PDB file of C-alpha atoms in Angstrom:
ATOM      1  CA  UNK A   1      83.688 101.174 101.231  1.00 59.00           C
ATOM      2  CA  UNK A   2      82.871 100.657  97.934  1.00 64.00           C
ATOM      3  CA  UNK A   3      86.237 100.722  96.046  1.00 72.00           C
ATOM      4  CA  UNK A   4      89.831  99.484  96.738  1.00 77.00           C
ATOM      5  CA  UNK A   5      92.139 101.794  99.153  1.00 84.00           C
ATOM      6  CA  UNK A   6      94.950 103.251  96.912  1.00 85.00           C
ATOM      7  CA  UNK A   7      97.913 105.245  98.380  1.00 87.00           C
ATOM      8  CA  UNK A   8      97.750 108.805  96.751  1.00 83.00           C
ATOM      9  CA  UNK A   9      94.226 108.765  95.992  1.00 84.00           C
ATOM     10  CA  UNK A  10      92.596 107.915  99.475  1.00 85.00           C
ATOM     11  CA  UNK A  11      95.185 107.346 101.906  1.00 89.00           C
ATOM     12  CA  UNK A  12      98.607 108.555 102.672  1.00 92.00           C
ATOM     13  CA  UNK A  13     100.823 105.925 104.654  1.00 94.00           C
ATOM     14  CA  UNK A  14     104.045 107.516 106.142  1.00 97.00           C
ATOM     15  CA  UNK A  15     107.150 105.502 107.525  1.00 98.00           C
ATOM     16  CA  UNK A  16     109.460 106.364 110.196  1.00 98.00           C
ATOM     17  CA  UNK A  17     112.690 104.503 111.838  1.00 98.00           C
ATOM     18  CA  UNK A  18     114.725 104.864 115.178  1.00 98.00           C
ATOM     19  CA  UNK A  19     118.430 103.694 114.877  1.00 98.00           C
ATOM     20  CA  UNK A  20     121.255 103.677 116.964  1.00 96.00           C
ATOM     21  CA  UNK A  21     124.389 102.782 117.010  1.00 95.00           C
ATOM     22  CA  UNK A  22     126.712 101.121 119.290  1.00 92.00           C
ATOM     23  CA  UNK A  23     127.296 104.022 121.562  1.00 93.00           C
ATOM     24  CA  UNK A  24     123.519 104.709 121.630  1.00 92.00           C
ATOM     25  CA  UNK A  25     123.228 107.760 119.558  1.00 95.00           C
ATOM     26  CA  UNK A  26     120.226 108.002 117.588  1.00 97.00           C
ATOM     27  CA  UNK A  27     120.213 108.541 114.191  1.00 98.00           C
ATOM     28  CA  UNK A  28     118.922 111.982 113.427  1.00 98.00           C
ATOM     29  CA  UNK A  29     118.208 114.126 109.576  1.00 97.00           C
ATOM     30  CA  UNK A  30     118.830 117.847 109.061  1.00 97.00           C
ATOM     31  CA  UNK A  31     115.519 118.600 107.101  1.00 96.00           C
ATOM     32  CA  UNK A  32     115.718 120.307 103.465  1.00 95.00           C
ATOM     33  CA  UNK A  33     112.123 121.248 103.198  1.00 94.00           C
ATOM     34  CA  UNK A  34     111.685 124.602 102.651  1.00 93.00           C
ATOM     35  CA  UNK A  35     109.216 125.114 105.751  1.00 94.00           C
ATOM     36  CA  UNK A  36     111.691 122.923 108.252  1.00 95.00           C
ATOM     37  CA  UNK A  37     114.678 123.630 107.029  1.00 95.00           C
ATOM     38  CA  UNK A  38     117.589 123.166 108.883  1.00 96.00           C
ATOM     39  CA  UNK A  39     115.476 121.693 111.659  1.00 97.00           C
ATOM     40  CA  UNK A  40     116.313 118.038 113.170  1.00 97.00           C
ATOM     41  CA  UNK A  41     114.154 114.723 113.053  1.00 97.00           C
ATOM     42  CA  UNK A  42     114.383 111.467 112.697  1.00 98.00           C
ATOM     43  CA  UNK A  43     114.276 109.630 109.225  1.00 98.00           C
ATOM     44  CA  UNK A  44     110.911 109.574 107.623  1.00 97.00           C
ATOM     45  CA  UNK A  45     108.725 109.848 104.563  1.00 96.00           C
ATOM     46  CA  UNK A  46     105.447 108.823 102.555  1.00 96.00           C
ATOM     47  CA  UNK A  47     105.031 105.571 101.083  1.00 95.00           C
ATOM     48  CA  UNK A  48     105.121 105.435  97.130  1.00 92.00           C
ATOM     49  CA  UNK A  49     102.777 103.204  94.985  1.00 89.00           C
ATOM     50  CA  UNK A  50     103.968  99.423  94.493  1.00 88.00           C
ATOM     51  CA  UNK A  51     106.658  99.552  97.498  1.00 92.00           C
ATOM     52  CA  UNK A  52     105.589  97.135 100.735  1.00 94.00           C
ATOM     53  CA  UNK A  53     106.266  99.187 104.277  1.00 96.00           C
ATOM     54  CA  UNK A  54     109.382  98.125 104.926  1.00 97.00           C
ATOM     55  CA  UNK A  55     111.128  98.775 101.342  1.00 96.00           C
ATOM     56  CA  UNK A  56     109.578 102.076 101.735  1.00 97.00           C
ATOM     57  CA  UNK A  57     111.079 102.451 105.342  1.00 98.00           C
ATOM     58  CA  UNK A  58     114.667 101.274 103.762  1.00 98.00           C
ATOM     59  CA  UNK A  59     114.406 103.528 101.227  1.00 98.00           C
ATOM     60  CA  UNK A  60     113.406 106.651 103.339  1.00 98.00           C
ATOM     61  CA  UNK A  61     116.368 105.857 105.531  1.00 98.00           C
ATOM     62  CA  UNK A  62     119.068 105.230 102.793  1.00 98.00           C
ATOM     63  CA  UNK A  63     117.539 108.588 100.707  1.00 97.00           C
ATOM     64  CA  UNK A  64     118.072 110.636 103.845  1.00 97.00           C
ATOM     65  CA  UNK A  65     120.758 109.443 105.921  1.00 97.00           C
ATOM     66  CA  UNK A  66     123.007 107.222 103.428  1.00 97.00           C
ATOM     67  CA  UNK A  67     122.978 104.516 105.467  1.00 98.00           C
ATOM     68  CA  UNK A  68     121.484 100.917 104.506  1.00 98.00           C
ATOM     69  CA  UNK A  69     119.272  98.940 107.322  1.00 98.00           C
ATOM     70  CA  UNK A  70     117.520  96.079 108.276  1.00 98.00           C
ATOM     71  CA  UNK A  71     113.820  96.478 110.220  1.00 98.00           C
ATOM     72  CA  UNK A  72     113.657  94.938 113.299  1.00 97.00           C
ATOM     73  CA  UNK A  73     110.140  95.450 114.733  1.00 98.00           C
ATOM     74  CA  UNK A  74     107.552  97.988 114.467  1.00 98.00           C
ATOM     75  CA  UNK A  75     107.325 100.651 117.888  1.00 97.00           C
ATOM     76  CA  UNK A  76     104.313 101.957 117.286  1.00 97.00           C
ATOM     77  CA  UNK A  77     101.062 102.770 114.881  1.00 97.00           C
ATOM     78  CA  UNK A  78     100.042 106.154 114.674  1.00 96.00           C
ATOM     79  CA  UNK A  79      97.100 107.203 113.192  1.00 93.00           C
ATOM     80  CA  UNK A  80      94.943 110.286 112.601  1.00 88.00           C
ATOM     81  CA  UNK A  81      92.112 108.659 111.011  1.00 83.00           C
ATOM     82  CA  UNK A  82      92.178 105.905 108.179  1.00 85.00           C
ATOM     83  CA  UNK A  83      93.372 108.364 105.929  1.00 87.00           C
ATOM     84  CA  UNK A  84      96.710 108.982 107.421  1.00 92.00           C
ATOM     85  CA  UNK A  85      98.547 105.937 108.808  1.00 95.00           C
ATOM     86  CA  UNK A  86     102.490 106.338 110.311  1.00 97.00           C
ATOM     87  CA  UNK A  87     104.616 103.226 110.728  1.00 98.00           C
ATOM     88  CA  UNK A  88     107.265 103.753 113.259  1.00 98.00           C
ATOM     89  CA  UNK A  89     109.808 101.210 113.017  1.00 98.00           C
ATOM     90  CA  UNK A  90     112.936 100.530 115.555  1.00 98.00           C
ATOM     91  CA  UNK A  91     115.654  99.100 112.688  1.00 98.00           C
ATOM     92  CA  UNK A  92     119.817  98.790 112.812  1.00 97.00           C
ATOM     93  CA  UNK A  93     122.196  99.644 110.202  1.00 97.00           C
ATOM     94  CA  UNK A  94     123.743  97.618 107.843  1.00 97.00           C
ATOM     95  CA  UNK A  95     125.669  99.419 105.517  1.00 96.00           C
ATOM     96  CA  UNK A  96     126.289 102.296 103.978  1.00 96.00           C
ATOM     97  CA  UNK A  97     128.253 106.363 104.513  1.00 96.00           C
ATOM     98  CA  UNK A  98     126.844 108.818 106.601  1.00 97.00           C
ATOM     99  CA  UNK A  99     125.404 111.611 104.576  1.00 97.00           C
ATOM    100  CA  UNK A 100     127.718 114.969 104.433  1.00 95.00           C
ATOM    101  CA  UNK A 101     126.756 118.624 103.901  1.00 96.00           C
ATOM    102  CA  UNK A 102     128.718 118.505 100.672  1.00 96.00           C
ATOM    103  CA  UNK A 103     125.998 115.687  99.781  1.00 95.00           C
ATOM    104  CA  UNK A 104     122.995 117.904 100.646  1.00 94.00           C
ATOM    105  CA  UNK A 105     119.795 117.163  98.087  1.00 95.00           C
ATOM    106  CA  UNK A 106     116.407 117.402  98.320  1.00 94.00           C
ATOM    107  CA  UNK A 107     115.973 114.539 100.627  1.00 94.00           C
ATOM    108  CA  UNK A 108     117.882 115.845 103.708  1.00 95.00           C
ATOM    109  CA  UNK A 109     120.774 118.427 104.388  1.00 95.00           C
ATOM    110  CA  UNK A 110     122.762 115.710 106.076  1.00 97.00           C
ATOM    111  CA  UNK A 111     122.483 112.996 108.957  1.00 97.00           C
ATOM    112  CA  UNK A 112     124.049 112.376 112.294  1.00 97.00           C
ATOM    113  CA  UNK A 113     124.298 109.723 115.158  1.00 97.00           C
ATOM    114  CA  UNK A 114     123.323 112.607 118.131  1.00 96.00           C
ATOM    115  CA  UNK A 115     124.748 110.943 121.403  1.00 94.00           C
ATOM    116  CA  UNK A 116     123.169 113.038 123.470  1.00 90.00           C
ATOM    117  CA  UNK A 117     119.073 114.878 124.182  1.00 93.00           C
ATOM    118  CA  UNK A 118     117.645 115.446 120.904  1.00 95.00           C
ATOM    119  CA  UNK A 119     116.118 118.075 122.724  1.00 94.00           C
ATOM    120  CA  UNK A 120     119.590 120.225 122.497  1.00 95.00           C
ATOM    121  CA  UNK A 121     118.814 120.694 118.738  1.00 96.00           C
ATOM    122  CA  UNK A 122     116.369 122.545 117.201  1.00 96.00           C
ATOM    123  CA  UNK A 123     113.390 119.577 116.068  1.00 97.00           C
ATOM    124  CA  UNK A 124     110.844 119.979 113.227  1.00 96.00           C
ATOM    125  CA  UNK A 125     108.508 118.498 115.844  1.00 96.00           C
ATOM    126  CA  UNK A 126     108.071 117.067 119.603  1.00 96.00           C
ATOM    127  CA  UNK A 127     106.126 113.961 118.493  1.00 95.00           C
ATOM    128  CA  UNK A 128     109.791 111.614 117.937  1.00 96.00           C
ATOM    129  CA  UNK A 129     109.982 111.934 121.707  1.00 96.00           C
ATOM    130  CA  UNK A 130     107.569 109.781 122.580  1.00 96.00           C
ATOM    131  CA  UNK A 131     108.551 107.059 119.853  1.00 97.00           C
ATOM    132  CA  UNK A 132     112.541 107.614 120.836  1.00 97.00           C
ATOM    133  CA  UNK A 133     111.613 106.839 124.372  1.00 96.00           C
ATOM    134  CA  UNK A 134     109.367 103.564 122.944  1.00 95.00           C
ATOM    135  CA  UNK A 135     112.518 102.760 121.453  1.00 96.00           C
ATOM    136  CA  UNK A 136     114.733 102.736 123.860  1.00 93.00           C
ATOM    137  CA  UNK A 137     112.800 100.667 126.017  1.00 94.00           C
ATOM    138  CA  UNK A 138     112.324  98.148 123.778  1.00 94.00           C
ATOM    139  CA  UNK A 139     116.659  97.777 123.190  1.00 88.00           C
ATOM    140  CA  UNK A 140     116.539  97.380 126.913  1.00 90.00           C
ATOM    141  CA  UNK A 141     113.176  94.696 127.475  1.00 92.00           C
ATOM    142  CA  UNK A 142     111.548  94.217 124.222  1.00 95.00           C
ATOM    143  CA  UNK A 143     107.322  94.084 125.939  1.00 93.00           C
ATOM    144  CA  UNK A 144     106.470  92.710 122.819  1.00 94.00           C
ATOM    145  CA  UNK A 145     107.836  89.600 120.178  1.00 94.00           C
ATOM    146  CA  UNK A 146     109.467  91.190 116.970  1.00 96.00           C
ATOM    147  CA  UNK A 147     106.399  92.504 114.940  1.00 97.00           C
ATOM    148  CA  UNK A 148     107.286  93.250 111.072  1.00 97.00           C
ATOM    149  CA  UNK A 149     104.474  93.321 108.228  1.00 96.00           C
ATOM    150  CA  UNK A 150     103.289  89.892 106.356  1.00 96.00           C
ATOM    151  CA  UNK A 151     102.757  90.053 102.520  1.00 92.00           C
ATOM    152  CA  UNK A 152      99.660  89.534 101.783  1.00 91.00           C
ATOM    153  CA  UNK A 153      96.703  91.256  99.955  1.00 87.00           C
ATOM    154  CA  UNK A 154      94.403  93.048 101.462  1.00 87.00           C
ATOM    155  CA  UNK A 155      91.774  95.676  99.519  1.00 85.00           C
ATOM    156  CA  UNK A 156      90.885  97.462 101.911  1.00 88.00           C
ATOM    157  CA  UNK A 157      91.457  99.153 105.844  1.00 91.00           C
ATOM    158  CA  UNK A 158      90.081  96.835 107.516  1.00 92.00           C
ATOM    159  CA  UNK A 159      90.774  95.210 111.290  1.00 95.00           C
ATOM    160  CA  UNK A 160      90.560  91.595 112.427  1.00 96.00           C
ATOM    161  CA  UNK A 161      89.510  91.390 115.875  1.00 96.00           C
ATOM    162  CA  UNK A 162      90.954  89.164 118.904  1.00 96.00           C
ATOM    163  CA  UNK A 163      88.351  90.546 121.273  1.00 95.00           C
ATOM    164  CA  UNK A 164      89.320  88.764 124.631  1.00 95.00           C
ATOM    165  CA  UNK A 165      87.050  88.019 127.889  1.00 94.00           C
ATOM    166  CA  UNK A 166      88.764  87.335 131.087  1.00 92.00           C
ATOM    167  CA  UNK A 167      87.971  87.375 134.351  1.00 90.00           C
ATOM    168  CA  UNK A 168      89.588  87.163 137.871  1.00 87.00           C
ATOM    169  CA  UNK A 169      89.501  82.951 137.939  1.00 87.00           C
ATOM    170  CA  UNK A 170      91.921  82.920 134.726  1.00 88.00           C
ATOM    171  CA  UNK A 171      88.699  81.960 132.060  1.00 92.00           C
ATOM    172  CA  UNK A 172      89.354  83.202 128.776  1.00 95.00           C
ATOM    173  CA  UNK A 173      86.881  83.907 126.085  1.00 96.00           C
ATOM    174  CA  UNK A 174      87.080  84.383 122.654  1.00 97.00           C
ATOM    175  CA  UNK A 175      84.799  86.029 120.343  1.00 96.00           C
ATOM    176  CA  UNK A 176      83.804  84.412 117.042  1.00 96.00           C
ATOM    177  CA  UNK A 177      82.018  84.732 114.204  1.00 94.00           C
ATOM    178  CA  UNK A 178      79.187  82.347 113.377  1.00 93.00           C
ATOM    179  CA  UNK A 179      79.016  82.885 109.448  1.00 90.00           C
ATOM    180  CA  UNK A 180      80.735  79.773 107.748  1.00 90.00           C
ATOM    181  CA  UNK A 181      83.791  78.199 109.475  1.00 93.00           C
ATOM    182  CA  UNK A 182      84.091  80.269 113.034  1.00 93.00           C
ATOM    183  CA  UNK A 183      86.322  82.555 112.576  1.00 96.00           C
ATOM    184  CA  UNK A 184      87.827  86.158 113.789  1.00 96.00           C
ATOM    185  CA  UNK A 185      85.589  89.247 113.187  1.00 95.00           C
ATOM    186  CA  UNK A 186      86.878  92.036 110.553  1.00 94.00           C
ATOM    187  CA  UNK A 187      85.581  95.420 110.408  1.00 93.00           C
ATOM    188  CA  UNK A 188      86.016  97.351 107.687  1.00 91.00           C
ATOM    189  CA  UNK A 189      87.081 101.463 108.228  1.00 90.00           C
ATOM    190  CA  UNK A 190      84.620 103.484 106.473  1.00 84.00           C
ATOM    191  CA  UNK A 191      86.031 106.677 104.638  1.00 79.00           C
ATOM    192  CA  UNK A 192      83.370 108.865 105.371  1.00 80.00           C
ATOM    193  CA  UNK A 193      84.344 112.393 106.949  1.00 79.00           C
ATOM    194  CA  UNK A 194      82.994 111.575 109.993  1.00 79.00           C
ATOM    195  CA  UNK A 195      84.394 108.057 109.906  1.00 81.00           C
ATOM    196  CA  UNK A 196      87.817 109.335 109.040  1.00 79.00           C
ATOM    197  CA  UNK A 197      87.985 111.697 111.896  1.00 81.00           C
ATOM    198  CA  UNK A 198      86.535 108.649 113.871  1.00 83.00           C
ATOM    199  CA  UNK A 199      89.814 107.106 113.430  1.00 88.00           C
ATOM    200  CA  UNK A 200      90.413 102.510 113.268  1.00 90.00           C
ATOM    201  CA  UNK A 201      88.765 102.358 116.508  1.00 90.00           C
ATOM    202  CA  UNK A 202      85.054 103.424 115.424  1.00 89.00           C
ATOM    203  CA  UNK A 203      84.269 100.369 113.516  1.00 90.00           C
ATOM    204  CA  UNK A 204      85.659  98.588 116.763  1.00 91.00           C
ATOM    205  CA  UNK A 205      82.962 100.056 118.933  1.00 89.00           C
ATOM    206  CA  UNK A 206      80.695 100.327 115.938  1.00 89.00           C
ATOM    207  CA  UNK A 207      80.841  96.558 115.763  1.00 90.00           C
ATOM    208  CA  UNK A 208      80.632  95.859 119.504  1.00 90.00           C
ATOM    209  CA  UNK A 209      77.822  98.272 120.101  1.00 88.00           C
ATOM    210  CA  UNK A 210      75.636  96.156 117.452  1.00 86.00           C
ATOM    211  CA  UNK A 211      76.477  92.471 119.138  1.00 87.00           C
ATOM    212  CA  UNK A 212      76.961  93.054 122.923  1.00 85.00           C
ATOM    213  CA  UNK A 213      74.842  94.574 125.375  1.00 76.00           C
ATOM    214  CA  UNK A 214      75.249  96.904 127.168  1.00 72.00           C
ATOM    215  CA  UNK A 215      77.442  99.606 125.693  1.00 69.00           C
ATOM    216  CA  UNK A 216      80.546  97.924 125.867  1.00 73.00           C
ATOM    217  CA  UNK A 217      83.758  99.788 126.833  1.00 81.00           C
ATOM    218  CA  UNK A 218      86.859  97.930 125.640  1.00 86.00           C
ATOM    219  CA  UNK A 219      90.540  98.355 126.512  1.00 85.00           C
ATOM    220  CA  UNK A 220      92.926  99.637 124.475  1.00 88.00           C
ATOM    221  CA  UNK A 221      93.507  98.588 120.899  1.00 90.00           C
ATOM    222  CA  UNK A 222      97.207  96.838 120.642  1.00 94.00           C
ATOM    223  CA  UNK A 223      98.349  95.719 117.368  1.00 96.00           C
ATOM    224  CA  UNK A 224      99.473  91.886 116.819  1.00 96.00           C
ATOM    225  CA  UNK A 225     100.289  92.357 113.333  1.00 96.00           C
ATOM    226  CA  UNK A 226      99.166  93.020 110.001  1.00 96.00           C
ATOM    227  CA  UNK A 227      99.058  92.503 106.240  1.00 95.00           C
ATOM    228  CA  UNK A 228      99.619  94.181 103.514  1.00 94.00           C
ATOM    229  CA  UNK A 229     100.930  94.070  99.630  1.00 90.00           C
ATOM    230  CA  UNK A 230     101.396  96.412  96.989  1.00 85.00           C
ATOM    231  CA  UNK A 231      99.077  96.570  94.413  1.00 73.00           C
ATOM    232  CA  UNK A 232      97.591  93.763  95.856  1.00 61.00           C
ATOM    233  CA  UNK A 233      93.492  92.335  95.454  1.00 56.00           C
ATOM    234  CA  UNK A 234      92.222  94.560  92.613  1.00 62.00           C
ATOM    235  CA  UNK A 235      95.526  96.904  92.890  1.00 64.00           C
ATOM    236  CA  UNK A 236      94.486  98.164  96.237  1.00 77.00           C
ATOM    237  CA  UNK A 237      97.172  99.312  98.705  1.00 87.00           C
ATOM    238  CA  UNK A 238      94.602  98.375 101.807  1.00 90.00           C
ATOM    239  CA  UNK A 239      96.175  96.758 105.198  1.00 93.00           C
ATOM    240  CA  UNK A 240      94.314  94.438 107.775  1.00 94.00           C
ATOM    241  CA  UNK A 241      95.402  95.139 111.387  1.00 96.00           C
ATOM    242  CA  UNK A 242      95.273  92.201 113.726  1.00 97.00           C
ATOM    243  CA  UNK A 243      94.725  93.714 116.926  1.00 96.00           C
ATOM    244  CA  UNK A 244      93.606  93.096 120.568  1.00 96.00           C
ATOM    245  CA  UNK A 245      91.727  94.288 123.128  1.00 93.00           C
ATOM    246  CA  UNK A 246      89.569  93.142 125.915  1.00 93.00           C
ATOM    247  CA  UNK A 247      86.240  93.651 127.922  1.00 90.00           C
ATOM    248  CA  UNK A 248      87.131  94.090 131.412  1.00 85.00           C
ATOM    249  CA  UNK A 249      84.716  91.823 133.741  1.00 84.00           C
ATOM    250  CA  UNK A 250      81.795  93.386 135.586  1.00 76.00           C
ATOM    251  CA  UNK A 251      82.347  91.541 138.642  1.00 78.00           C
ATOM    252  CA  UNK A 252      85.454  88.379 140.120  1.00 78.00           C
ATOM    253  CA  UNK A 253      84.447  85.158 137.900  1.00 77.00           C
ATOM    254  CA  UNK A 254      81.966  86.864 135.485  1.00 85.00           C
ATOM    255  CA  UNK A 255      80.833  85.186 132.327  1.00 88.00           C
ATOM    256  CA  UNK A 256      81.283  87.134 128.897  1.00 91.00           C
ATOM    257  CA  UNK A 257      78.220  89.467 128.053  1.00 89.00           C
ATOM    258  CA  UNK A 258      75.812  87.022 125.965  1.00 90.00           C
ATOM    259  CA  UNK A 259      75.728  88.343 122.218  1.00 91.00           C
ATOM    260  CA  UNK A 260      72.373  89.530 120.955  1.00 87.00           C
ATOM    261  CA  UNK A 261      73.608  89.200 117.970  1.00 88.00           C
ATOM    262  CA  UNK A 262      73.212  85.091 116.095  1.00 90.00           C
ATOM    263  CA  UNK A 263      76.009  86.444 113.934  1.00 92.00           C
ATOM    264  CA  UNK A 264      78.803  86.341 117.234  1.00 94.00           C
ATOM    265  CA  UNK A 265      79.190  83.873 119.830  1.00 95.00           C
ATOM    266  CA  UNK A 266      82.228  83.647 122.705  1.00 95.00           C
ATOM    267  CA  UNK A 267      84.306  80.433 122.448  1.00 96.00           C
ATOM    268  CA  UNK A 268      85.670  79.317 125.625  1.00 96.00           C
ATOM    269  CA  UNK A 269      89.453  78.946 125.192  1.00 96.00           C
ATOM    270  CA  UNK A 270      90.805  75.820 126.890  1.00 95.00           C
ATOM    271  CA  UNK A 271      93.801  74.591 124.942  1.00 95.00           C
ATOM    272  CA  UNK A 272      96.477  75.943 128.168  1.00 95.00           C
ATOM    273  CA  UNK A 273      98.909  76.801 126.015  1.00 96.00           C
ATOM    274  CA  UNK A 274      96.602  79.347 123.719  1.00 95.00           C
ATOM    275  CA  UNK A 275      95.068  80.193 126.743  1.00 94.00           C
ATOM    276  CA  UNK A 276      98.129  81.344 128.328  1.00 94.00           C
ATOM    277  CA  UNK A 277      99.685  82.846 125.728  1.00 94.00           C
ATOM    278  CA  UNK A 278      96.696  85.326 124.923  1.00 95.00           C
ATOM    279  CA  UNK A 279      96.822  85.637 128.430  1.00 93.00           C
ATOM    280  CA  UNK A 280     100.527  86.948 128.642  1.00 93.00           C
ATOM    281  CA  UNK A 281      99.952  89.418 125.782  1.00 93.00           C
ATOM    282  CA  UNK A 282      96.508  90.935 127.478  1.00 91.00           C
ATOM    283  CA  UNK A 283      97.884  91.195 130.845  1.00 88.00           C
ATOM    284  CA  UNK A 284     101.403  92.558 130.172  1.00 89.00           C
ATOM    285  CA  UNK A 285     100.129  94.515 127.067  1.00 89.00           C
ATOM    286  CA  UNK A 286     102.209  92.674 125.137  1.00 94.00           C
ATOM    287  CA  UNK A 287     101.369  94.424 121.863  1.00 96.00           C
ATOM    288  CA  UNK A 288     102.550  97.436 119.514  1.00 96.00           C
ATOM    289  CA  UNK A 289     100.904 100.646 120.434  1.00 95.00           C
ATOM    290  CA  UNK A 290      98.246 101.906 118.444  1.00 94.00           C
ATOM    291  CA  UNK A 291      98.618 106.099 119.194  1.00 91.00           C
ATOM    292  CA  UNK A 292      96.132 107.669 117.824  1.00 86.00           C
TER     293      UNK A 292
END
């Protein structure tokens, strides 16, 4: 990419949050919006311009619903492309009134804790199911640490790769670049047509493709965490993903696939406590979903 990643201009970042209460009921909006109107859905919105992800999450909530909150972890990153990025947060309340009907704006026609199937009501759209469910498992067995956004800058989309080896004999592999002090790869997400419709996993593969042969065909991407600032390096809004994902062995104690690439080697991760640990998160996909 050639310029800084600016919210309004290039992108469009969206935040959404599950609540409940102590009796369970999830914390649903009547929509205002002239094509959804009167329709049901959990509390979201579009970032604005100098807010970080959570501040725009709060804001969303407390716009729509009344209510004040706190973020707990992110449930999930949904993406349709680069361009369009959705941050679905699982958050508790803090403060705040319920919005009424006889408080009805803009934002929302007014908000309710719905104890029982959100199905029952009329929703703007199926895709909170999948994220309610995501959230409900994680208030009974969190499957990942608490995972909120660091501030820092970052100018552009990009994603810093934990690319793991492992095979049946429990030796680990990490993959490293060469250039300077060894350190994690980053790929950077084109915004091309074709790379937008590609979505943040083509400059994965695009990346792999170029340093390991054959073809490689990685696991899943799962998100670790990532950065972001507003109007941070050269007033870009951009974010760098931390994510993992792994190459599955060809055969019981295989060896990584040799890079043909001087730029990437695999460092052999001994330290048992590292070891284990990136261990725990590959095997029990201990991450936040990316959905794309």
């Amino acid at each position: 990419p050639t310029g800084p990643i600016r919210l309004g201009k290039n992108v469009c970042y969206v935040v959404l949050a599950v609540l409940f209460n102590e009796e369970d009921g999830v914390l649903l909006v009547q929509e205002a919006k002239p094509e959804c109107r009167g329709k049901w859905y959990l509390p979201a919105g579009r970032m604005e311009p100098g807010e970080s992800i959570v501040a725009a999450m709060r804001r969303e909530v407390k716009e729509e619903t009344g209510l004040e909150c706190e973020a707990l972890t992110l449930l999930a990153l949904e993406e349709r492309g680069p361009a369009w990025i959705r941050f679905a947060f699982l958050a508790r309340p803090t403060g705040g009134t319920l919005k009424t009907l006889e408080e009805a704006d803009a934002e929302s026609l007014q908000a309710t804790w719905w104890p029982g199937d959100p199905c029952a009501l009329p929703l703007r759209a199926l895709d909170i199911l999948p994220l309610l469910d995501l959230a409900a498992r994680y208030h009974r067995s969190p499957p990942h640490p608490p995972t909120l956004p660091q501030e820092l800058p970052c100018a552009l989309l990009c994603l810093r790769l934990l690319l793991a080896f492992a095979n049946d004999a429990g030796d680990l592999w990490v993959l490293l670049g060469t250039a300077g002090t060894p350190h994690l790869p980053v790929v950077a997400c084109g915004m091309s047509p074709a790379e937008l419709r590609g979505g943040l996993r083509l400059p994965v593969l695009r990346l792999l493709r170029d340093c390991l042969p054959p073809d490689p065909h990685p696991g899943p991407l799962g998100l670790l965490g990532l950065q972001h600032r507003a109007g941070g390096a050269g007033g870009g809004d951009g974010i760098c993903f931390n994510v993992l994902l792994s190459i599955p062995p060809s055969s019981p104690g295989a060896a990584p696939p040799e890079p043909h690439s001087p730029a990437f080697r695999w460092w052999r991760v001994e330290e048992e406590s590292l070891r284990g640990r990136i261990l725990q998160r590959l095997r029990a996909a201990a991450t936040v979903p990316v959905r794309s």
